[in-house]
DNA sequence: CGGTCCGTTGAGAGTGATCAACGTTAGTGG
DNA sequence: CCACTAACGTTGATCACTCTCAACGGACCG
């Protein structure tokens, strides 16, 4: 199976030599069992990860024993970038399903910058995209009701699932527990349950353990607190590197 | 006056040739009046900014007319990076005080990647640091009480002010209105007011229009929902680029 | 087949929002 | 320099969204 390059090629076109360099990353993918930790907060920072299959949650813990899920990662995502700036990992990465991922060592990552500047730009833009997504999520949690937050998350998720063909006619596997949804959106699992039921009763979604079905996309969109940002694709890379390149 | 290089040199040591390249950025700084917008959401993305003096807020707006302040920027910060991935700016940058900043064009930024890989690594790590900060803030807004959020913000701010010597004995200028504080922390201005008064009455802080005084640092720390992350400094750059470099 | 985790539902409590009014400060123009 | 005005800070009363606590049923796993 072809590794999901789409996120790496989103912002810059890659030459075959660049693709070769990347190809090494996928030499020996690692399989992780459902619910197993990939990396814990405080672990040494050995590099980043490229997720090829499955769902991963990244989270930070607070003193009170609470925790915040920062992001749900899907195939094609790069994991662990923020921790590069820290002495020890600042986020826990946990497999939400059977997961397959590749480790990219610090040295390999550094070589991208010294040898493949175009690829480095692509990586940088990719992490800026993540930052935009994080800003959006902060705005949901800081300034939207439970119904709005849930709608926004489901819509965002559906978009990202579509990019890797993990959604069909609005239906998709959904391995998150309501507890985890709550930790993701700053709500309790009890309130997630009630809010989910409201979406259900209105006919916007249908759900069973393990999967979700968006029955009324436009209805959900009418609830969302913002319109999703418009990512620039290759144009972003060209702005930085010049059109003659 | 020496531009605040500290953030650029935080993760990698710079050679004199690299410093020269950067030096061009500071050729003609632009002055912005208090309360003036630097860039609005939807504006074209012409590059990024390097803040040399003053306070800047970056914010996103939601459909309901609400808005979320994403970050308060201080001298030394790079502004506008996330929007590089977008077709149009995704965040509004607004001067909270008299501001002085330098514009760095897309092309100049691209040249950093093609000509000065070490500097590019420094920039990348710097934006990862911002991402960590954003993750922290999300956790405050998503999982902490109003008192905890306020304490966490004030402590974080004090640390960052200290890095640019804008704080003296715990006292500093503070140009944010309570309305803006509310938009930053996901609370209403009324509730900010009451929460601030609680901090005041407990003797943790003293405040007047325009400035703030941290009277009991340890007390504030006891309220904070998390311990601040430990950034790796030059060690982070060395991990990627190798110690022999 | 039993245990544990997860989803569901109810009752009650509380944090923070909303609405409203007023005093104070700072900025503006005469 | 003063009067005027708008923005900001403060406080009270009330509302409601979400949390907490609790119990129970169902699904999955060993």
mmCIF file with all atom_site columns, C-alpha atoms in Angstrom, chain B residues 47-230:
data_model
loop_
_atom_site.group_PDB
_atom_site.id
_atom_site.type_symbol
_atom_site.label_atom_id
_atom_site.label_alt_id
_atom_site.label_comp_id
_atom_site.label_asym_id
_atom_site.label_entity_id
_atom_site.label_seq_id
_atom_site.pdbx_PDB_ins_code
_atom_site.Cartn_x
_atom_site.Cartn_y
_atom_site.Cartn_z
_atom_site.occupancy
_atom_site.B_iso_or_equiv
_atom_site.pdbx_formal_charge
_atom_site.auth_seq_id
_atom_site.auth_comp_id
_atom_site.auth_asym_id
_atom_site.auth_atom_id
_atom_site.pdbx_PDB_model_num
ATOM 1   C CA . UNK B 1 47  ? 4.879   37.501 4.787  1.00 0.00 ? 47  UNK B CA 1
ATOM 2   C CA . UNK B 1 48  ? 5.373   37.458 8.504  1.00 0.00 ? 48  UNK B CA 1
ATOM 3   C CA . UNK B 1 49  ? 6.270   40.087 11.071 1.00 0.00 ? 49  UNK B CA 1
ATOM 4   C CA . UNK B 1 50  ? 8.928   40.423 13.688 1.00 0.00 ? 50  UNK B CA 1
ATOM 5   C CA . UNK B 1 51  ? 7.740   42.382 16.686 1.00 0.00 ? 51  UNK B CA 1
ATOM 6   C CA . UNK B 1 52  ? 10.398  44.641 18.180 1.00 0.00 ? 52  UNK B CA 1
ATOM 7   C CA . UNK B 1 53  ? 8.380   46.830 20.534 1.00 0.00 ? 53  UNK B CA 1
ATOM 8   C CA . UNK B 1 54  ? 4.962   46.808 22.106 1.00 0.00 ? 54  UNK B CA 1
ATOM 9   C CA . UNK B 1 55  ? 2.071   44.429 22.675 1.00 0.00 ? 55  UNK B CA 1
ATOM 10  C CA . UNK B 1 56  ? 0.058   42.739 19.919 1.00 0.00 ? 56  UNK B CA 1
ATOM 11  C CA . UNK B 1 57  ? -3.034  40.536 20.121 1.00 0.00 ? 57  UNK B CA 1
ATOM 12  C CA . UNK B 1 58  ? -3.811  37.882 17.545 1.00 0.00 ? 58  UNK B CA 1
ATOM 13  C CA . UNK B 1 59  ? -7.431  36.815 17.287 1.00 0.00 ? 59  UNK B CA 1
ATOM 14  C CA . UNK B 1 60  ? -9.945  34.856 15.263 1.00 0.00 ? 60  UNK B CA 1
ATOM 15  C CA . UNK B 1 61  ? -13.625 35.685 14.904 1.00 0.00 ? 61  UNK B CA 1
ATOM 16  C CA . UNK B 1 62  ? -16.541 33.290 15.151 1.00 0.00 ? 62  UNK B CA 1
ATOM 17  C CA . UNK B 1 63  ? -19.825 33.527 13.354 1.00 0.00 ? 63  UNK B CA 1
ATOM 18  C CA . UNK B 1 64  ? -21.828 34.637 16.361 1.00 0.00 ? 64  UNK B CA 1
ATOM 19  C CA . UNK B 1 65  ? -19.853 37.862 16.496 1.00 0.00 ? 65  UNK B CA 1
ATOM 20  C CA . UNK B 1 66  ? -17.726 36.534 19.290 1.00 0.00 ? 66  UNK B CA 1
ATOM 21  C CA . UNK B 1 67  ? -14.015 36.434 18.964 1.00 0.00 ? 67  UNK B CA 1
ATOM 22  C CA . UNK B 1 68  ? -11.189 34.496 20.526 1.00 0.00 ? 68  UNK B CA 1
ATOM 23  C CA . UNK B 1 69  ? -7.883  36.094 21.367 1.00 0.00 ? 69  UNK B CA 1
ATOM 24  C CA . UNK B 1 70  ? -5.369  33.410 20.511 1.00 0.00 ? 70  UNK B CA 1
ATOM 25  C CA . UNK B 1 71  ? -2.208  34.939 21.895 1.00 0.00 ? 71  UNK B CA 1
ATOM 26  C CA . UNK B 1 72  ? -0.712  38.067 23.347 1.00 0.00 ? 72  UNK B CA 1
ATOM 27  C CA . UNK B 1 73  ? 2.559   38.778 21.587 1.00 0.00 ? 73  UNK B CA 1
ATOM 28  C CA . UNK B 1 74  ? 5.541   40.535 23.118 1.00 0.00 ? 74  UNK B CA 1
ATOM 29  C CA . UNK B 1 75  ? 8.762   41.927 21.625 1.00 0.00 ? 75  UNK B CA 1
ATOM 30  C CA . UNK B 1 76  ? 10.852  39.216 19.982 1.00 0.00 ? 76  UNK B CA 1
ATOM 31  C CA . UNK B 1 77  ? 7.836   37.251 18.785 1.00 0.00 ? 77  UNK B CA 1
ATOM 32  C CA . UNK B 1 78  ? 7.287   36.373 15.157 1.00 0.00 ? 78  UNK B CA 1
ATOM 33  C CA . UNK B 1 79  ? 3.726   37.137 14.042 1.00 0.00 ? 79  UNK B CA 1
ATOM 34  C CA . UNK B 1 80  ? 1.610   35.696 11.281 1.00 0.00 ? 80  UNK B CA 1
ATOM 35  C CA . UNK B 1 81  ? 3.294   32.348 10.751 1.00 0.00 ? 81  UNK B CA 1
ATOM 36  C CA . UNK B 1 82  ? 0.122   30.259 10.822 1.00 0.00 ? 82  UNK B CA 1
ATOM 37  C CA . UNK B 1 83  ? -1.395  32.227 7.955  1.00 0.00 ? 83  UNK B CA 1
ATOM 38  C CA . UNK B 1 84  ? 1.428   31.125 5.652  1.00 0.00 ? 84  UNK B CA 1
ATOM 39  C CA . UNK B 1 85  ? -0.548  27.953 5.045  1.00 0.00 ? 85  UNK B CA 1
ATOM 40  C CA . UNK B 1 86  ? -3.718  29.838 4.085  1.00 0.00 ? 86  UNK B CA 1
ATOM 41  C CA . UNK B 1 87  ? -4.940  31.657 1.003  1.00 0.00 ? 87  UNK B CA 1
ATOM 42  C CA . UNK B 1 88  ? -5.783  34.682 3.140  1.00 0.00 ? 88  UNK B CA 1
ATOM 43  C CA . UNK B 1 89  ? -4.791  35.666 6.654  1.00 0.00 ? 89  UNK B CA 1
ATOM 44  C CA . UNK B 1 90  ? -6.553  33.559 9.269  1.00 0.00 ? 90  UNK B CA 1
ATOM 45  C CA . UNK B 1 91  ? -5.909  35.785 12.228 1.00 0.00 ? 91  UNK B CA 1
ATOM 46  C CA . UNK B 1 92  ? -6.263  39.459 12.997 1.00 0.00 ? 92  UNK B CA 1
ATOM 47  C CA . UNK B 1 93  ? -3.186  41.186 14.415 1.00 0.00 ? 93  UNK B CA 1
ATOM 48  C CA . UNK B 1 94  ? -3.964  44.241 16.470 1.00 0.00 ? 94  UNK B CA 1
ATOM 49  C CA . UNK B 1 95  ? -1.674  46.632 18.321 1.00 0.00 ? 95  UNK B CA 1
ATOM 50  C CA . UNK B 1 96  ? -2.510  46.784 22.020 1.00 0.00 ? 96  UNK B CA 1
ATOM 51  C CA . UNK B 1 97  ? 0.038   49.525 22.590 1.00 0.00 ? 97  UNK B CA 1
ATOM 52  C CA . UNK B 1 98  ? 2.404   51.613 20.534 1.00 0.00 ? 98  UNK B CA 1
ATOM 53  C CA . UNK B 1 99  ? 4.052   48.988 18.390 1.00 0.00 ? 99  UNK B CA 1
ATOM 54  C CA . UNK B 1 100 ? 7.136   48.714 16.258 1.00 0.00 ? 100 UNK B CA 1
ATOM 55  C CA . UNK B 1 101 ? 7.600   45.779 13.907 1.00 0.00 ? 101 UNK B CA 1
ATOM 56  C CA . UNK B 1 102 ? 9.441   44.617 10.818 1.00 0.00 ? 102 UNK B CA 1
ATOM 57  C CA . UNK B 1 103 ? 7.899   42.961 7.822  1.00 0.00 ? 103 UNK B CA 1
ATOM 58  C CA . UNK B 1 104 ? 9.573   39.839 6.452  1.00 0.00 ? 104 UNK B CA 1
ATOM 59  C CA . UNK B 1 105 ? 8.432   39.049 2.933  1.00 0.00 ? 105 UNK B CA 1
ATOM 60  C CA . UNK B 1 106 ? 7.517   35.594 1.715  1.00 0.00 ? 106 UNK B CA 1
ATOM 61  C CA . UNK B 1 107 ? 10.583  35.621 -0.517 1.00 0.00 ? 107 UNK B CA 1
ATOM 62  C CA . UNK B 1 108 ? 12.959  36.519 2.332  1.00 0.00 ? 108 UNK B CA 1
ATOM 63  C CA . UNK B 1 109 ? 11.483  33.748 4.385  1.00 0.00 ? 109 UNK B CA 1
ATOM 64  C CA . UNK B 1 110 ? 11.898  31.287 1.543  1.00 0.00 ? 110 UNK B CA 1
ATOM 65  C CA . UNK B 1 111 ? 15.539  32.275 1.204  1.00 0.00 ? 111 UNK B CA 1
ATOM 66  C CA . UNK B 1 112 ? 16.145  31.369 4.817  1.00 0.00 ? 112 UNK B CA 1
ATOM 67  C CA . UNK B 1 113 ? 15.192  27.824 3.953  1.00 0.00 ? 113 UNK B CA 1
ATOM 68  C CA . UNK B 1 114 ? 17.273  27.611 0.786  1.00 0.00 ? 114 UNK B CA 1
ATOM 69  C CA . UNK B 1 115 ? 20.346  29.441 2.074  1.00 0.00 ? 115 UNK B CA 1
ATOM 70  C CA . UNK B 1 116 ? 20.457  29.149 5.844  1.00 0.00 ? 116 UNK B CA 1
ATOM 71  C CA . UNK B 1 117 ? 19.198  25.746 6.932  1.00 0.00 ? 117 UNK B CA 1
ATOM 72  C CA . UNK B 1 118 ? 20.398  26.216 10.502 1.00 0.00 ? 118 UNK B CA 1
ATOM 73  C CA . UNK B 1 119 ? 18.357  29.368 10.772 1.00 0.00 ? 119 UNK B CA 1
ATOM 74  C CA . UNK B 1 120 ? 15.414  27.575 9.201  1.00 0.00 ? 120 UNK B CA 1
ATOM 75  C CA . UNK B 1 121 ? 15.646  24.949 11.918 1.00 0.00 ? 121 UNK B CA 1
ATOM 76  C CA . UNK B 1 122 ? 15.663  27.747 14.487 1.00 0.00 ? 122 UNK B CA 1
ATOM 77  C CA . UNK B 1 123 ? 12.530  29.254 12.999 1.00 0.00 ? 123 UNK B CA 1
ATOM 78  C CA . UNK B 1 124 ? 10.813  25.905 12.814 1.00 0.00 ? 124 UNK B CA 1
ATOM 79  C CA . UNK B 1 125 ? 11.592  25.147 16.461 1.00 0.00 ? 125 UNK B CA 1
ATOM 80  C CA . UNK B 1 126 ? 10.419  28.604 17.412 1.00 0.00 ? 126 UNK B CA 1
ATOM 81  C CA . UNK B 1 127 ? 7.045   27.991 15.805 1.00 0.00 ? 127 UNK B CA 1
ATOM 82  C CA . UNK B 1 128 ? 6.861   24.629 17.551 1.00 0.00 ? 128 UNK B CA 1
ATOM 83  C CA . UNK B 1 129 ? 7.352   26.477 20.805 1.00 0.00 ? 129 UNK B CA 1
ATOM 84  C CA . UNK B 1 130 ? 4.353   28.620 19.918 1.00 0.00 ? 130 UNK B CA 1
ATOM 85  C CA . UNK B 1 131 ? 2.416   25.475 19.232 1.00 0.00 ? 131 UNK B CA 1
ATOM 86  C CA . UNK B 1 132 ? 3.276   24.085 22.643 1.00 0.00 ? 132 UNK B CA 1
ATOM 87  C CA . UNK B 1 133 ? 2.127   27.343 24.210 1.00 0.00 ? 133 UNK B CA 1
ATOM 88  C CA . UNK B 1 134 ? -1.107  27.089 22.281 1.00 0.00 ? 134 UNK B CA 1
ATOM 89  C CA . UNK B 1 135 ? -1.649  23.537 23.472 1.00 0.00 ? 135 UNK B CA 1
ATOM 90  C CA . UNK B 1 136 ? -1.149  24.718 27.027 1.00 0.00 ? 136 UNK B CA 1
ATOM 91  C CA . UNK B 1 137 ? -3.649  27.487 26.581 1.00 0.00 ? 137 UNK B CA 1
ATOM 92  C CA . UNK B 1 138 ? -6.177  25.117 25.104 1.00 0.00 ? 138 UNK B CA 1
ATOM 93  C CA . UNK B 1 139 ? -5.834  22.996 28.211 1.00 0.00 ? 139 UNK B CA 1
ATOM 94  C CA . UNK B 1 140 ? -6.465  26.013 30.426 1.00 0.00 ? 140 UNK B CA 1
ATOM 95  C CA . UNK B 1 141 ? -9.567  27.050 28.551 1.00 0.00 ? 141 UNK B CA 1
ATOM 96  C CA . UNK B 1 142 ? -10.829 23.515 28.176 1.00 0.00 ? 142 UNK B CA 1
ATOM 97  C CA . UNK B 1 143 ? -10.204 22.153 31.628 1.00 0.00 ? 143 UNK B CA 1
ATOM 98  C CA . UNK B 1 144 ? -9.535  24.840 34.235 1.00 0.00 ? 144 UNK B CA 1
ATOM 99  C CA . UNK B 1 145 ? -11.660 27.177 36.361 1.00 0.00 ? 145 UNK B CA 1
ATOM 100 C CA . UNK B 1 146 ? -11.681 30.923 35.857 1.00 0.00 ? 146 UNK B CA 1
ATOM 101 C CA . UNK B 1 147 ? -9.288  31.403 38.770 1.00 0.00 ? 147 UNK B CA 1
ATOM 102 C CA . UNK B 1 148 ? -6.890  28.821 37.417 1.00 0.00 ? 148 UNK B CA 1
ATOM 103 C CA . UNK B 1 149 ? -6.999  30.253 33.906 1.00 0.00 ? 149 UNK B CA 1
ATOM 104 C CA . UNK B 1 150 ? -6.260  33.736 35.097 1.00 0.00 ? 150 UNK B CA 1
ATOM 105 C CA . UNK B 1 151 ? -3.416  32.596 37.313 1.00 0.00 ? 151 UNK B CA 1
ATOM 106 C CA . UNK B 1 152 ? -1.902  30.545 34.507 1.00 0.00 ? 152 UNK B CA 1
ATOM 107 C CA . UNK B 1 153 ? -2.085  33.436 32.088 1.00 0.00 ? 153 UNK B CA 1
ATOM 108 C CA . UNK B 1 154 ? -0.560  35.948 34.467 1.00 0.00 ? 154 UNK B CA 1
ATOM 109 C CA . UNK B 1 155 ? 2.301   33.589 35.305 1.00 0.00 ? 155 UNK B CA 1
ATOM 110 C CA . UNK B 1 156 ? 3.001   32.826 31.677 1.00 0.00 ? 156 UNK B CA 1
ATOM 111 C CA . UNK B 1 157 ? 2.909   36.498 30.839 1.00 0.00 ? 157 UNK B CA 1
ATOM 112 C CA . UNK B 1 158 ? 5.273   37.376 33.657 1.00 0.00 ? 158 UNK B CA 1
ATOM 113 C CA . UNK B 1 159 ? 7.788   34.807 32.422 1.00 0.00 ? 159 UNK B CA 1
ATOM 114 C CA . UNK B 1 160 ? 7.683   36.188 28.920 1.00 0.00 ? 160 UNK B CA 1
ATOM 115 C CA . UNK B 1 161 ? 7.900   39.775 30.108 1.00 0.00 ? 161 UNK B CA 1
ATOM 116 C CA . UNK B 1 162 ? 10.935  38.847 32.160 1.00 0.00 ? 162 UNK B CA 1
ATOM 117 C CA . UNK B 1 163 ? 12.666  37.557 29.029 1.00 0.00 ? 163 UNK B CA 1
ATOM 118 C CA . UNK B 1 164 ? 12.512  41.051 27.531 1.00 0.00 ? 164 UNK B CA 1
ATOM 119 C CA . UNK B 1 165 ? 12.995  42.936 30.778 1.00 0.00 ? 165 UNK B CA 1
ATOM 120 C CA . UNK B 1 166 ? 9.567   44.472 30.749 1.00 0.00 ? 166 UNK B CA 1
ATOM 121 C CA . UNK B 1 167 ? 8.844   43.485 34.347 1.00 0.00 ? 167 UNK B CA 1
ATOM 122 C CA . UNK B 1 168 ? 10.403  44.839 37.509 1.00 0.00 ? 168 UNK B CA 1
ATOM 123 C CA . UNK B 1 169 ? 9.896   43.306 40.930 1.00 0.00 ? 169 UNK B CA 1
ATOM 124 C CA . UNK B 1 170 ? 6.742   41.654 39.661 1.00 0.00 ? 170 UNK B CA 1
ATOM 125 C CA . UNK B 1 171 ? 5.310   44.944 38.429 1.00 0.00 ? 171 UNK B CA 1
ATOM 126 C CA . UNK B 1 172 ? 4.565   45.615 34.765 1.00 0.00 ? 172 UNK B CA 1
ATOM 127 C CA . UNK B 1 173 ? 2.490   47.667 32.373 1.00 0.00 ? 173 UNK B CA 1
ATOM 128 C CA . UNK B 1 174 ? -0.630  45.819 31.383 1.00 0.00 ? 174 UNK B CA 1
ATOM 129 C CA . UNK B 1 175 ? -2.553  47.285 28.432 1.00 0.00 ? 175 UNK B CA 1
ATOM 130 C CA . UNK B 1 176 ? -5.280  44.627 28.202 1.00 0.00 ? 176 UNK B CA 1
ATOM 131 C CA . UNK B 1 177 ? -8.862  45.544 29.005 1.00 0.00 ? 177 UNK B CA 1
ATOM 132 C CA . UNK B 1 178 ? -10.949 43.104 30.989 1.00 0.00 ? 178 UNK B CA 1
ATOM 133 C CA . UNK B 1 179 ? -13.035 42.573 27.888 1.00 0.00 ? 179 UNK B CA 1
ATOM 134 C CA . UNK B 1 180 ? -9.923  41.434 26.026 1.00 0.00 ? 180 UNK B CA 1
ATOM 135 C CA . UNK B 1 181 ? -8.834  39.262 28.938 1.00 0.00 ? 181 UNK B CA 1
ATOM 136 C CA . UNK B 1 182 ? -12.223 37.603 28.745 1.00 0.00 ? 182 UNK B CA 1
ATOM 137 C CA . UNK B 1 183 ? -11.914 36.969 25.034 1.00 0.00 ? 183 UNK B CA 1
ATOM 138 C CA . UNK B 1 184 ? -8.477  35.525 25.666 1.00 0.00 ? 184 UNK B CA 1
ATOM 139 C CA . UNK B 1 185 ? -9.524  33.095 28.390 1.00 0.00 ? 185 UNK B CA 1
ATOM 140 C CA . UNK B 1 186 ? -13.020 32.217 27.270 1.00 0.00 ? 186 UNK B CA 1
ATOM 141 C CA . UNK B 1 187 ? -14.833 34.201 29.979 1.00 0.00 ? 187 UNK B CA 1
ATOM 142 C CA . UNK B 1 188 ? -16.981 37.319 30.078 1.00 0.00 ? 188 UNK B CA 1
ATOM 143 C CA . UNK B 1 189 ? -15.537 40.640 31.147 1.00 0.00 ? 189 UNK B CA 1
ATOM 144 C CA . UNK B 1 190 ? -17.869 40.666 34.131 1.00 0.00 ? 190 UNK B CA 1
ATOM 145 C CA . UNK B 1 191 ? -16.544 37.370 35.330 1.00 0.00 ? 191 UNK B CA 1
ATOM 146 C CA . UNK B 1 192 ? -12.973 38.438 34.679 1.00 0.00 ? 192 UNK B CA 1
ATOM 147 C CA . UNK B 1 193 ? -13.612 41.417 36.872 1.00 0.00 ? 193 UNK B CA 1
ATOM 148 C CA . UNK B 1 194 ? -14.884 39.314 39.749 1.00 0.00 ? 194 UNK B CA 1
ATOM 149 C CA . UNK B 1 195 ? -12.120 36.757 39.378 1.00 0.00 ? 195 UNK B CA 1
ATOM 150 C CA . UNK B 1 196 ? -9.491  39.460 39.269 1.00 0.00 ? 196 UNK B CA 1
ATOM 151 C CA . UNK B 1 197 ? -10.949 40.935 42.411 1.00 0.00 ? 197 UNK B CA 1
ATOM 152 C CA . UNK B 1 198 ? -10.699 37.569 44.121 1.00 0.00 ? 198 UNK B CA 1
ATOM 153 C CA . UNK B 1 199 ? -6.996  37.386 43.245 1.00 0.00 ? 199 UNK B CA 1
ATOM 154 C CA . UNK B 1 200 ? -6.692  40.927 44.534 1.00 0.00 ? 200 UNK B CA 1
ATOM 155 C CA . UNK B 1 201 ? -8.501  40.307 47.817 1.00 0.00 ? 201 UNK B CA 1
ATOM 156 C CA . UNK B 1 202 ? -6.421  37.203 48.495 1.00 0.00 ? 202 UNK B CA 1
ATOM 157 C CA . UNK B 1 203 ? -3.348  39.396 48.194 1.00 0.00 ? 203 UNK B CA 1
ATOM 158 C CA . UNK B 1 204 ? -1.929  37.559 45.197 1.00 0.00 ? 204 UNK B CA 1
ATOM 159 C CA . UNK B 1 205 ? -1.931  40.581 42.884 1.00 0.00 ? 205 UNK B CA 1
ATOM 160 C CA . UNK B 1 206 ? -2.506  44.309 42.974 1.00 0.00 ? 206 UNK B CA 1
ATOM 161 C CA . UNK B 1 207 ? -3.801  46.172 39.974 1.00 0.00 ? 207 UNK B CA 1
ATOM 162 C CA . UNK B 1 208 ? -4.720  49.538 38.619 1.00 0.00 ? 208 UNK B CA 1
ATOM 163 C CA . UNK B 1 209 ? -5.742  50.629 35.176 1.00 0.00 ? 209 UNK B CA 1
ATOM 164 C CA . UNK B 1 210 ? -2.768  49.979 32.977 1.00 0.00 ? 210 UNK B CA 1
ATOM 165 C CA . UNK B 1 211 ? -0.547  47.938 35.234 1.00 0.00 ? 211 UNK B CA 1
ATOM 166 C CA . UNK B 1 212 ? -0.362  44.806 37.321 1.00 0.00 ? 212 UNK B CA 1
ATOM 167 C CA . UNK B 1 213 ? 1.711   43.743 40.289 1.00 0.00 ? 213 UNK B CA 1
ATOM 168 C CA . UNK B 1 214 ? 2.325   40.149 41.263 1.00 0.00 ? 214 UNK B CA 1
ATOM 169 C CA . UNK B 1 215 ? 2.543   40.342 45.034 1.00 0.00 ? 215 UNK B CA 1
ATOM 170 C CA . UNK B 1 216 ? 2.657   36.641 45.808 1.00 0.00 ? 216 UNK B CA 1
ATOM 171 C CA . UNK B 1 217 ? 4.281   34.588 43.068 1.00 0.00 ? 217 UNK B CA 1
ATOM 172 C CA . UNK B 1 218 ? 4.164   31.339 45.017 1.00 0.00 ? 218 UNK B CA 1
ATOM 173 C CA . UNK B 1 219 ? 0.526   31.865 45.811 1.00 0.00 ? 219 UNK B CA 1
ATOM 174 C CA . UNK B 1 220 ? -0.283  32.319 42.145 1.00 0.00 ? 220 UNK B CA 1
ATOM 175 C CA . UNK B 1 221 ? 1.734   29.249 41.251 1.00 0.00 ? 221 UNK B CA 1
ATOM 176 C CA . UNK B 1 222 ? -0.287  27.209 43.687 1.00 0.00 ? 222 UNK B CA 1
ATOM 177 C CA . UNK B 1 223 ? -3.366  28.095 41.654 1.00 0.00 ? 223 UNK B CA 1
ATOM 178 C CA . UNK B 1 224 ? -1.922  27.310 38.249 1.00 0.00 ? 224 UNK B CA 1
ATOM 179 C CA . UNK B 1 225 ? -3.382  24.251 36.525 1.00 0.00 ? 225 UNK B CA 1
ATOM 180 C CA . UNK B 1 226 ? -0.035  23.008 35.195 1.00 0.00 ? 226 UNK B CA 1
ATOM 181 C CA . UNK B 1 227 ? 3.681   23.426 35.437 1.00 0.00 ? 227 UNK B CA 1
ATOM 182 C CA . UNK B 1 228 ? 5.123   25.310 32.478 1.00 0.00 ? 228 UNK B CA 1
ATOM 183 C CA . UNK B 1 229 ? 6.859   23.169 29.853 1.00 0.00 ? 229 UNK B CA 1
ATOM 184 C CA . UNK B 1 230 ? 10.641  22.997 29.847 1.00 0.00 ? 230 UNK B CA 1
#
